[in-house]
GROMACS .gro file of C-alpha atoms in nm:
model
  467
    1UNK     CA    1  11.756  13.066   9.716
    2UNK     CA    2  11.831  12.715   9.843
    3UNK     CA    3  11.660  12.622  10.164
    4UNK     CA    4  11.892  12.598  10.462
    5UNK     CA    5  11.893  12.286  10.675
    6UNK     CA    6  11.699  12.343  10.997
    7UNK     CA    7  11.711  11.986  11.130
    8UNK     CA    8  11.819  11.957  11.491
    9UNK     CA    9  11.814  11.579  11.532
   10UNK     CA   10  11.861  11.401  11.199
   11UNK     CA   11  12.201  11.426  11.031
   12UNK     CA   12  12.250  11.666  10.742
   13UNK     CA   13  12.549  11.904  10.728
   14UNK     CA   14  12.461  12.265  10.651
   15UNK     CA   15  12.412  12.334  10.280
   16UNK     CA   16  12.482  11.967  10.204
   17UNK     CA   17  12.242  11.699  10.083
   18UNK     CA   18  12.328  11.346  10.200
   19UNK     CA   19  12.328  11.074   9.934
   20UNK     CA   20  12.395  10.702   9.951
   21UNK     CA   21  12.543  10.571  10.275
   22UNK     CA   22  12.806  10.299  10.309
   23UNK     CA   23  12.799  10.225  10.684
   24UNK     CA   24  13.037  10.013  10.885
   25UNK     CA   25  13.024   9.943  11.258
   26UNK     CA   26  13.266   9.812  11.518
   27UNK     CA   27  13.260   9.811  11.900
   28UNK     CA   28  12.962  10.042  11.928
   29UNK     CA   29  13.089  10.302  11.679
   30UNK     CA   30  12.927  10.356  11.341
   31UNK     CA   31  13.138  10.483  11.052
   32UNK     CA   32  12.899  10.655  10.816
   33UNK     CA   33  13.061  10.695  10.477
   34UNK     CA   34  12.831  10.894  10.254
   35UNK     CA   35  12.806  11.105   9.941
   36UNK     CA   36  12.761  11.480   9.976
   37UNK     CA   37  12.579  11.675   9.710
   38UNK     CA   38  12.606  12.054   9.699
   39UNK     CA   39  12.315  12.109   9.458
   40UNK     CA   40  12.546  12.333   9.259
   41UNK     CA   41  12.366  12.394   9.033
   42UNK     CA   42  12.149  12.088   9.107
   43UNK     CA   43  12.178  11.722   9.211
   44UNK     CA   44  12.500  11.564   9.077
   45UNK     CA   45  12.625  11.907   8.976
   46UNK     CA   46  12.966  11.889   9.139
   47UNK     CA   47  13.157  11.558   9.155
   48UNK     CA   48  13.192  11.399   9.498
   49UNK     CA   49  13.385  11.132   9.683
   50UNK     CA   50  13.292  10.973  10.015
   51UNK     CA   51  13.268  11.186  10.326
   52UNK     CA   52  13.284  11.035  10.674
   53UNK     CA   53  13.098  11.102  10.996
   54UNK     CA   54  13.111  10.878  11.302
   55UNK     CA   55  12.860  10.837  11.583
   56UNK     CA   56  12.786  10.618  11.881
   57UNK     CA   57  12.445  10.761  11.967
   58UNK     CA   58  12.297  10.897  11.637
   59UNK     CA   59  12.257  11.236  11.802
   60UNK     CA   60  12.618  11.357  11.813
   61UNK     CA   61  12.842  11.315  11.510
   62UNK     CA   62  13.212  11.369  11.450
   63UNK     CA   63  13.256  11.505  11.099
   64UNK     CA   64  13.575  11.418  10.909
   65UNK     CA   65  13.474  11.578  10.580
   66UNK     CA   66  13.586  11.412  10.256
   67UNK     CA   67  13.758  11.082  10.336
   68UNK     CA   68  13.782  10.874  10.018
   69UNK     CA   69  13.871  11.146   9.770
   70UNK     CA   70  13.735  11.153   9.417
   71UNK     CA   71  13.967  11.140   9.121
   72UNK     CA   72  14.035  11.408   8.864
   73UNK     CA   73  13.785  11.489   8.590
   74UNK     CA   74  13.970  11.264   8.344
   75UNK     CA   75  13.992  10.964   8.581
   76UNK     CA   76  13.757  10.670   8.631
   77UNK     CA   77  13.643  10.791   8.973
   78UNK     CA   78  13.549  11.149   8.884
   79UNK     CA   79  13.252  11.060   9.104
   80UNK     CA   80  13.271  10.792   9.372
   81UNK     CA   81  12.944  10.606   9.373
   82UNK     CA   82  12.838  10.350   9.632
   83UNK     CA   83  13.033  10.051   9.756
   84UNK     CA   84  13.107   9.868  10.079
   85UNK     CA   85  13.353   9.891  10.365
   86UNK     CA   86  13.484   9.597  10.567
   87UNK     CA   87  13.791   9.476  10.757
   88UNK     CA   88  14.011   9.189  10.640
   89UNK     CA   89  14.376   9.090  10.678
   90UNK     CA   90  14.451   9.377  10.914
   91UNK     CA   91  14.326   9.643  10.674
   92UNK     CA   92  14.009   9.839  10.616
   93UNK     CA   93  13.890   9.784  10.260
   94UNK     CA   94  13.659   9.984  10.039
   95UNK     CA   95  13.528   9.839   9.716
   96UNK     CA   96  13.352  10.119   9.535
   97UNK     CA   97  13.211  10.238   9.204
   98UNK     CA   98  13.406  10.483   8.995
   99UNK     CA   99  13.191  10.691   8.759
  100UNK     CA  100  13.297  10.942   8.496
  101UNK     CA  101  13.016  11.127   8.322
  102UNK     CA  102  13.235  11.216   8.026
  103UNK     CA  103  13.338  10.861   7.938
  104UNK     CA  104  13.013  10.760   7.766
  105UNK     CA  105  13.053  11.045   7.519
  106UNK     CA  106  13.390  10.892   7.431
  107UNK     CA  107  13.246  10.540   7.399
  108UNK     CA  108  13.410  10.420   7.720
  109UNK     CA  109  13.263  10.224   8.010
  110UNK     CA  110  13.137  10.486   8.255
  111UNK     CA  111  13.110  10.271   8.571
  112UNK     CA  112  13.382  10.040   8.703
  113UNK     CA  113  13.465   9.878   9.036
  114UNK     CA  114  13.767  10.008   9.224
  115UNK     CA  115  13.944   9.935   9.551
  116UNK     CA  116  14.113  10.129   9.832
  117UNK     CA  117  14.269  10.043  10.168
  118UNK     CA  118  14.297  10.227  10.499
  119UNK     CA  119  14.470  10.178  10.833
  120UNK     CA  120  14.253  10.422  11.028
  121UNK     CA  121  13.910  10.442  10.854
  122UNK     CA  122  13.985  10.802  10.756
  123UNK     CA  123  14.276  10.810  10.509
  124UNK     CA  124  14.265  10.589  10.201
  125UNK     CA  125  14.519  10.458   9.951
  126UNK     CA  126  14.369  10.363   9.616
  127UNK     CA  127  14.487  10.050   9.437
  128UNK     CA  128  14.453   9.897   9.094
  129UNK     CA  129  14.360   9.555   9.228
  130UNK     CA  130  13.993   9.557   9.131
  131UNK     CA  131  14.012   9.721   8.790
  132UNK     CA  132  13.946   9.392   8.608
  133UNK     CA  133  13.588   9.390   8.745
  134UNK     CA  134  13.442   9.577   8.450
  135UNK     CA  135  13.100   9.514   8.293
  136UNK     CA  136  13.094   9.167   8.143
  137UNK     CA  137  12.988   9.098   7.782
  138UNK     CA  138  12.612   9.141   7.738
  139UNK     CA  139  12.569   9.372   8.038
  140UNK     CA  140  12.493   9.744   8.026
  141UNK     CA  141  12.818   9.944   8.033
  142UNK     CA  142  12.631  10.237   8.200
  143UNK     CA  143  12.491  10.042   8.496
  144UNK     CA  144  12.747   9.840   8.692
  145UNK     CA  145  12.766   9.963   9.047
  146UNK     CA  146  12.728   9.951   9.425
  147UNK     CA  147  12.938   9.642   9.511
  148UNK     CA  148  12.885   9.465   9.842
  149UNK     CA  149  13.119   9.198   9.981
  150UNK     CA  150  13.046   8.926  10.235
  151UNK     CA  151  13.247   8.626  10.353
  152UNK     CA  152  13.091   8.294  10.249
  153UNK     CA  153  13.173   8.045  10.525
  154UNK     CA  154  13.038   7.745  10.335
  155UNK     CA  155  13.266   7.794  10.035
  156UNK     CA  156  13.545   7.972  10.227
  157UNK     CA  157  13.561   8.264   9.987
  158UNK     CA  158  13.449   8.622   9.944
  159UNK     CA  159  13.128   8.685   9.758
  160UNK     CA  160  13.083   9.019   9.581
  161UNK     CA  161  12.744   9.120   9.445
  162UNK     CA  162  12.654   9.435   9.252
  163UNK     CA  163  12.369   9.591   9.059
  164UNK     CA  164  12.365   9.542   8.683
  165UNK     CA  165  12.133   9.497   8.388
  166UNK     CA  166  12.133   9.296   8.065
  167UNK     CA  167  12.141   9.479   7.734
  168UNK     CA  168  12.157   9.850   7.663
  169UNK     CA  169  11.783   9.938   7.669
  170UNK     CA  170  11.736  10.094   8.012
  171UNK     CA  171  11.356  10.061   7.995
  172UNK     CA  172  11.357   9.680   7.994
  173UNK     CA  173  11.313   9.502   8.328
  174UNK     CA  174  11.644   9.320   8.303
  175UNK     CA  175  11.786   9.454   8.630
  176UNK     CA  176  11.976   9.188   8.822
  177UNK     CA  177  12.244   9.123   9.076
  178UNK     CA  178  12.562   8.958   8.950
  179UNK     CA  179  12.837   8.792   9.150
  180UNK     CA  180  13.212   8.748   9.168
  181UNK     CA  181  13.406   8.525   9.407
  182UNK     CA  182  13.760   8.549   9.542
  183UNK     CA  183  13.983   8.375   9.793
  184UNK     CA  184  14.212   8.673   9.851
  185UNK     CA  185  14.027   8.995   9.753
  186UNK     CA  186  14.268   9.031   9.459
  187UNK     CA  187  14.178   8.769   9.200
  188UNK     CA  188  13.808   8.755   9.118
  189UNK     CA  189  13.604   8.506   8.916
  190UNK     CA  190  13.281   8.614   8.750
  191UNK     CA  191  13.002   8.368   8.833
  192UNK     CA  192  12.712   8.520   8.640
  193UNK     CA  193  12.378   8.624   8.782
  194UNK     CA  194  12.317   8.614   9.156
  195UNK     CA  195  11.946   8.701   9.132
  196UNK     CA  196  11.755   8.805   8.820
  197UNK     CA  197  11.383   8.834   8.910
  198UNK     CA  198  11.260   9.026   8.601
  199UNK     CA  199  11.099   9.283   8.831
  200UNK     CA  200  11.304   9.600   8.788
  201UNK     CA  201  11.507   9.792   8.535
  202UNK     CA  202  11.798   9.819   8.780
  203UNK     CA  203  11.916   9.726   9.130
  204UNK     CA  204  12.099   9.967   9.359
  205UNK     CA  205  12.270   9.935   9.697
  206UNK     CA  206  12.249   9.555   9.743
  207UNK     CA  207  12.350   9.408  10.078
  208UNK     CA  208  12.363   9.065  10.240
  209UNK     CA  209  12.358   8.984  10.611
  210UNK     CA  210  12.261   8.690  10.829
  211UNK     CA  211  12.052   8.670  11.146
  212UNK     CA  212  12.034   8.322  11.293
  213UNK     CA  213  11.962   8.074  11.016
  214UNK     CA  214  11.831   8.333  10.770
  215UNK     CA  215  12.011   8.536  10.506
  216UNK     CA  216  11.862   8.872  10.412
  217UNK     CA  217  11.913   9.048  10.080
  218UNK     CA  218  11.843   9.423  10.102
  219UNK     CA  219  11.832   9.640   9.791
  220UNK     CA  220  11.689   9.958   9.639
  221UNK     CA  221  11.510   9.991   9.307
  222UNK     CA  222  11.373  10.288   9.114
  223UNK     CA  223  11.142  10.149   8.845
  224UNK     CA  224  10.860   9.996   9.049
  225UNK     CA  225  10.814  10.144   9.399
  226UNK     CA  226  11.136  10.347   9.425
  227UNK     CA  227  11.213  10.220   9.773
  228UNK     CA  228  11.424   9.989   9.987
  229UNK     CA  229  11.310   9.626   9.978
  230UNK     CA  230  11.436   9.290  10.100
  231UNK     CA  231  11.417   8.916  10.047
  232UNK     CA  232  11.507   8.625  10.275
  233UNK     CA  233  11.658   8.278  10.230
  234UNK     CA  234  11.810   7.991  10.425
  235UNK     CA  235  12.096   7.986  10.173
  236UNK     CA  236  12.316   8.233   9.989
  237UNK     CA  237  12.217   8.040   9.678
  238UNK     CA  238  11.847   8.117   9.728
  239UNK     CA  239  11.564   8.084   9.654
  240UNK     CA  240  11.494   8.440   9.775
  241UNK     CA  241  11.156   8.449   9.946
  242UNK     CA  242  10.940   8.761   9.937
  243UNK     CA  243  10.782   8.838  10.277
  244UNK     CA  244  10.428   8.975  10.266
  245UNK     CA  245  10.560   9.319  10.358
  246UNK     CA  246  10.895   9.340  10.182
  247UNK     CA  247  10.978   9.704  10.269
  248UNK     CA  248  11.098   9.901  10.570
  249UNK     CA  249  10.954  10.241  10.484
  250UNK     CA  250  10.787  10.426  10.197
  251UNK     CA  251  10.894  10.621   9.890
  252UNK     CA  252  11.051  10.901  10.093
  253UNK     CA  253  11.333  10.678  10.221
  254UNK     CA  254  11.592  10.548   9.978
  255UNK     CA  255  11.930  10.386   9.910
  256UNK     CA  256  11.979  10.241  10.256
  257UNK     CA  257  12.223   9.988  10.391
  258UNK     CA  258  12.268   9.844  10.738
  259UNK     CA  259  12.557   9.809  10.979
  260UNK     CA  260  12.584   9.584  11.285
  261UNK     CA  261  12.793   9.691  11.584
  262UNK     CA  262  12.767   9.361  11.768
  263UNK     CA  263  12.447   9.455  11.950
  264UNK     CA  264  12.211   9.619  11.703
  265UNK     CA  265  12.165   9.648  11.329
  266UNK     CA  266  12.087   9.995  11.199
  267UNK     CA  267  11.953  10.084  10.856
  268UNK     CA  268  12.080  10.412  10.710
  269UNK     CA  269  11.861  10.568  10.442
  270UNK     CA  270  11.796  10.923  10.334
  271UNK     CA  271  11.473  11.119  10.321
  272UNK     CA  272  11.476  11.311   9.991
  273UNK     CA  273  11.392  11.676   9.950
  274UNK     CA  274  11.138  11.792   9.692
  275UNK     CA  275  11.195  12.014   9.390
  276UNK     CA  276  11.168  12.384   9.479
  277UNK     CA  277  11.075  12.284   9.837
  278UNK     CA  278  10.715  12.233   9.728
  279UNK     CA  279  10.473  11.968   9.856
  280UNK     CA  280  10.322  11.912   9.512
  281UNK     CA  281  10.655  11.838   9.342
  282UNK     CA  282  10.852  11.519   9.295
  283UNK     CA  283  11.154  11.416   9.497
  284UNK     CA  284  11.514  11.505   9.427
  285UNK     CA  285  11.819  11.287   9.480
  286UNK     CA  286  11.970  11.330   9.825
  287UNK     CA  287  11.844  11.475  10.149
  288UNK     CA  288  11.868  11.395  10.521
  289UNK     CA  289  12.003  11.084  10.693
  290UNK     CA  290  11.745  10.900  10.906
  291UNK     CA  291  11.834  10.576  11.090
  292UNK     CA  292  11.602  10.285  11.170
  293UNK     CA  293  11.694   9.997  11.398
  294UNK     CA  294  11.623   9.665  11.228
  295UNK     CA  295  11.507   9.358  11.419
  296UNK     CA  296  11.394   9.005  11.338
  297UNK     CA  297  11.030   8.924  11.409
  298UNK     CA  298  10.901   8.593  11.540
  299UNK     CA  299  10.814   8.484  11.184
  300UNK     CA  300  11.174   8.574  11.079
  301UNK     CA  301  11.065   8.872  10.870
  302UNK     CA  302  11.226   9.208  10.948
  303UNK     CA  303  11.078   9.503  11.135
  304UNK     CA  304  11.209   9.847  11.223
  305UNK     CA  305  11.183  10.073  11.526
  306UNK     CA  306  11.340  10.401  11.638
  307UNK     CA  307  11.704  10.386  11.737
  308UNK     CA  308  11.675  10.401  12.117
  309UNK     CA  309  11.919  10.689  12.162
  310UNK     CA  310  11.741  10.899  11.901
  311UNK     CA  311  11.414  10.850  12.084
  312UNK     CA  312  11.581  10.920  12.419
  313UNK     CA  313  11.741  11.241  12.287
  314UNK     CA  314  11.432  11.428  12.405
  315UNK     CA  315  11.363  11.533  12.763
  316UNK     CA  316  11.090  11.352  12.956
  317UNK     CA  317  10.821  11.603  12.857
  318UNK     CA  318  10.457  11.567  12.958
  319UNK     CA  319  10.217  11.275  13.000
  320UNK     CA  320   9.846  11.314  12.937
  321UNK     CA  321   9.550  11.124  13.076
  322UNK     CA  322   9.379  10.841  12.894
  323UNK     CA  323   9.134  10.951  12.633
  324UNK     CA  324   8.876  10.792  12.409
  325UNK     CA  325   8.741  10.892  12.069
  326UNK     CA  326   8.403  10.730  12.015
  327UNK     CA  327   8.168  10.757  11.719
  328UNK     CA  328   7.903  10.552  11.542
  329UNK     CA  329   7.879  10.697  11.193
  330UNK     CA  330   8.104  11.005  11.189
  331UNK     CA  331   8.466  11.107  11.218
  332UNK     CA  332   8.550  11.254  11.557
  333UNK     CA  333   8.869  11.433  11.655
  334UNK     CA  334   9.055  11.537  11.969
  335UNK     CA  335   9.338  11.789  11.985
  336UNK     CA  336   9.599  11.640  12.217
  337UNK     CA  337   9.878  11.899  12.191
  338UNK     CA  338   9.816  12.263  12.105
  339UNK     CA  339  10.170  12.389  12.056
  340UNK     CA  340  10.406  12.120  11.932
  341UNK     CA  341  10.684  12.336  11.792
  342UNK     CA  342  10.889  12.205  11.499
  343UNK     CA  343  11.091  11.934  11.672
  344UNK     CA  344  10.916  11.685  11.899
  345UNK     CA  345  10.833  11.327  11.976
  346UNK     CA  346  10.491  11.182  12.052
  347UNK     CA  347  10.379  10.837  12.154
  348UNK     CA  348  10.070  10.660  12.272
  349UNK     CA  349   9.945  10.308  12.327
  350UNK     CA  350   9.625  10.257  12.131
  351UNK     CA  351   9.348  10.005  12.081
  352UNK     CA  352   9.043  10.018  11.855
  353UNK     CA  353   8.714   9.831  11.844
  354UNK     CA  354   8.587   9.586  11.585
  355UNK     CA  355   8.435   9.767  11.289
  356UNK     CA  356   8.632  10.091  11.326
  357UNK     CA  357   8.687  10.227  10.974
  358UNK     CA  358   9.001  10.430  11.034
  359UNK     CA  359   9.197  10.643  11.273
  360UNK     CA  360   9.463  10.907  11.210
  361UNK     CA  361   9.716  11.143  11.358
  362UNK     CA  362   9.720  11.501  11.229
  363UNK     CA  363  10.040  11.707  11.252
  364UNK     CA  364  10.118  12.075  11.200
  365UNK     CA  365   9.742  12.136  11.225
  366UNK     CA  366   9.591  12.485  11.202
  367UNK     CA  367   9.277  12.479  11.414
  368UNK     CA  368   9.121  12.778  11.234
  369UNK     CA  369   9.166  12.655  10.875
  370UNK     CA  370   9.158  12.282  10.973
  371UNK     CA  371   9.462  12.221  10.751
  372UNK     CA  372   9.719  11.962  10.855
  373UNK     CA  373   9.936  11.675  10.742
  374UNK     CA  374   9.791  11.337  10.827
  375UNK     CA  375   9.899  10.977  10.871
  376UNK     CA  376   9.577  10.779  10.821
  377UNK     CA  377   9.529  10.416  10.927
  378UNK     CA  378   9.265  10.280  10.689
  379UNK     CA  379   9.152   9.966  10.869
  380UNK     CA  380   8.896   9.868  10.607
  381UNK     CA  381   9.164   9.850  10.336
  382UNK     CA  382   9.457   9.768  10.572
  383UNK     CA  383   9.668  10.060  10.447
  384UNK     CA  384   9.863  10.334  10.623
  385UNK     CA  385   9.888  10.645  10.406
  386UNK     CA  386  10.017  11.001  10.426
  387UNK     CA  387   9.853  11.312  10.277
  388UNK     CA  388   9.741  11.667  10.342
  389UNK     CA  389   9.400  11.698  10.507
  390UNK     CA  390   9.182  11.844  10.369
  391UNK     CA  391   9.302  11.799  10.011
  392UNK     CA  392   9.111  12.090   9.862
  393UNK     CA  393   9.127  12.172   9.583
  394UNK     CA  394   9.237  11.817   9.522
  395UNK     CA  395   9.523  11.734   9.533
  396UNK     CA  396   9.754  11.928   9.763
  397UNK     CA  397  10.041  11.686   9.821
  398UNK     CA  398  10.232  11.452   9.587
  399UNK     CA  399  10.214  11.139   9.799
  400UNK     CA  400  10.270  10.862   9.545
  401UNK     CA  401  10.441  10.574   9.726
  402UNK     CA  402  10.365  10.700  10.077
  403UNK     CA  403  10.167  10.394  10.183
  404UNK     CA  404  10.242  10.090  10.397
  405UNK     CA  405  10.045   9.768  10.445
  406UNK     CA  406   9.875   9.725  10.783
  407UNK     CA  407   9.793   9.416  10.983
  408UNK     CA  408   9.636   9.572  11.292
  409UNK     CA  409   9.377   9.377  11.490
  410UNK     CA  410   9.087   9.517  11.699
  411UNK     CA  411   9.132   9.486  12.073
  412UNK     CA  412   9.511   9.452  12.053
  413UNK     CA  413   9.743   9.716  12.197
  414UNK     CA  414   9.983   9.896  11.964
  415UNK     CA  415  10.253  10.150  12.042
  416UNK     CA  416  10.253  10.447  11.805
  417UNK     CA  417  10.565  10.665  11.791
  418UNK     CA  418  10.619  10.984  11.589
  419UNK     CA  419  10.931  11.197  11.553
  420UNK     CA  420  10.908  11.538  11.386
  421UNK     CA  421  11.228  11.719  11.298
  422UNK     CA  422  11.146  12.034  11.102
  423UNK     CA  423  11.032  11.914  10.757
  424UNK     CA  424  11.066  11.540  10.828
  425UNK     CA  425  10.781  11.342  10.984
  426UNK     CA  426  10.867  10.985  11.089
  427UNK     CA  427  10.607  10.739  11.213
  428UNK     CA  428  10.657  10.392  11.367
  429UNK     CA  429  10.396  10.130  11.450
  430UNK     CA  430  10.400   9.749  11.467
  431UNK     CA  431  10.749   9.715  11.318
  432UNK     CA  432  10.695   9.941  11.017
  433UNK     CA  433  10.800  10.299  10.947
  434UNK     CA  434  10.680  10.575  10.717
  435UNK     CA  435  10.871  10.897  10.650
  436UNK     CA  436  10.738  11.208  10.479
  437UNK     CA  437  10.892  11.540  10.376
  438UNK     CA  438  10.671  11.849  10.420
  439UNK     CA  439  10.715  12.221  10.361
  440UNK     CA  440  10.394  12.405  10.458
  441UNK     CA  441  10.356  12.408  10.833
  442UNK     CA  442   9.994  12.511  10.872
  443UNK     CA  443   9.983  12.531  11.250
  444UNK     CA  444  10.121  12.383  11.573
  445UNK     CA  445   9.850  12.142  11.691
  446UNK     CA  446   9.855  11.763  11.707
  447UNK     CA  447   9.523  11.578  11.692
  448UNK     CA  448   9.395  11.225  11.655
  449UNK     CA  449   9.078  11.110  11.485
  450UNK     CA  450   8.859  10.801  11.460
  451UNK     CA  451   8.584  10.712  11.212
  452UNK     CA  452   8.292  10.472  11.269
  453UNK     CA  453   8.421  10.317  11.590
  454UNK     CA  454   8.614  10.367  11.912
  455UNK     CA  455   8.981  10.452  11.960
  456UNK     CA  456   9.131  10.431  12.309
  457UNK     CA  457   9.455  10.617  12.378
  458UNK     CA  458   9.671  10.547  12.682
  459UNK     CA  459  10.023  10.645  12.796
  460UNK     CA  460  10.016  10.961  12.589
  461UNK     CA  461  10.359  11.124  12.608
  462UNK     CA  462  10.497  11.432  12.436
  463UNK     CA  463  10.827  11.621  12.441
  464UNK     CA  464  10.958  11.905  12.227
  465UNK     CA  465  11.288  11.972  12.401
  466UNK     CA  466  11.614  11.796  12.327
  467UNK     CA  467  11.851  11.698  12.607
   0.00000   0.00000   0.00000
């Protein structure tokens, strides 16, 4: 039996698994176009178009159901894969990927770029205007998708980028972004490669946006780290600089794009489910929508934090007194909350002393068996990781890719925030996030630990009731 969705905060319609999101924002409202998978009989079983939900607070959503409808089984858009939505010339435009899984068997191109227009964001009229944007000679006819369009002020034209790859061998690291340009959204000129770094077999969900003087290129890839990454440049022509930490989250957060409503930029990715709802198994395509607010740091790199209204969706809760975990050559632990429930938020301001080896937060802990899930801050190796604790018999959780680089300094204050919504655990600290999907809730306690040093905790707040 398929597991029902028990999330109370994060967006996932009942018996639906959310796929790639094509967000658009205007005047405080976010239009969340997304794919809906029914898992019948498994991921990509039944063809889908784009569904639409709108929100202004990321807690309450208006659901419009299927908005951009898929084509028939013999048409190019049997499935509607990712694309982008924007306004121009008094219309709402969608440039999207049409995919037909039967076409390859017939020797046809299986992925093409298509176009539709809307007057109200909900109802769409498909056109033939973009059908000439097929895979160019030398590019893989099976991988040509996820267009994104931005206006290029310098050249006074539209720039369209999409994920592609050279050749037909899908194992080669020839993944690249290619570009088209247009003055009128109708006639497009192919301009070759936009960025070809020889790092991945394929790019997905590319996006361009500008903050101040910097352009940011966001994309997803599935042959190296299987996550959302970004690059930055002073010019749309590059070079595209890799920041030291080039990600927003870990492996359990994929295929995200951002939208800007004039005040804030929000990244929409999905936390995947695992095969057979089992901690030891690999991830499946699709899951639950989780938003992060994106901001520009002082060094112009990008950080993320909770969307304020998501964090404020909880009641005020309780505040606990300052506490200290102090040890010389052992790991010490303090249980801070004994009965968390299965939806809650927790935060604390923390500092640690020079020489502290690590500290951690343990969730869904059973105090009798000592089993829990754990986010561990390894200060010696400067890595945040997620795992089951204890991992006996080793290993008890498939956590490949659930790490983030740390740059925490002793004596400096850091705000740690955690949101737990049923099987999703989301952690924020110092501009980075890490999501995890879990299925075995061992207990209801929350504890923190420290090893070989001192951890001071202040402003400890907890709430497990939504407004």
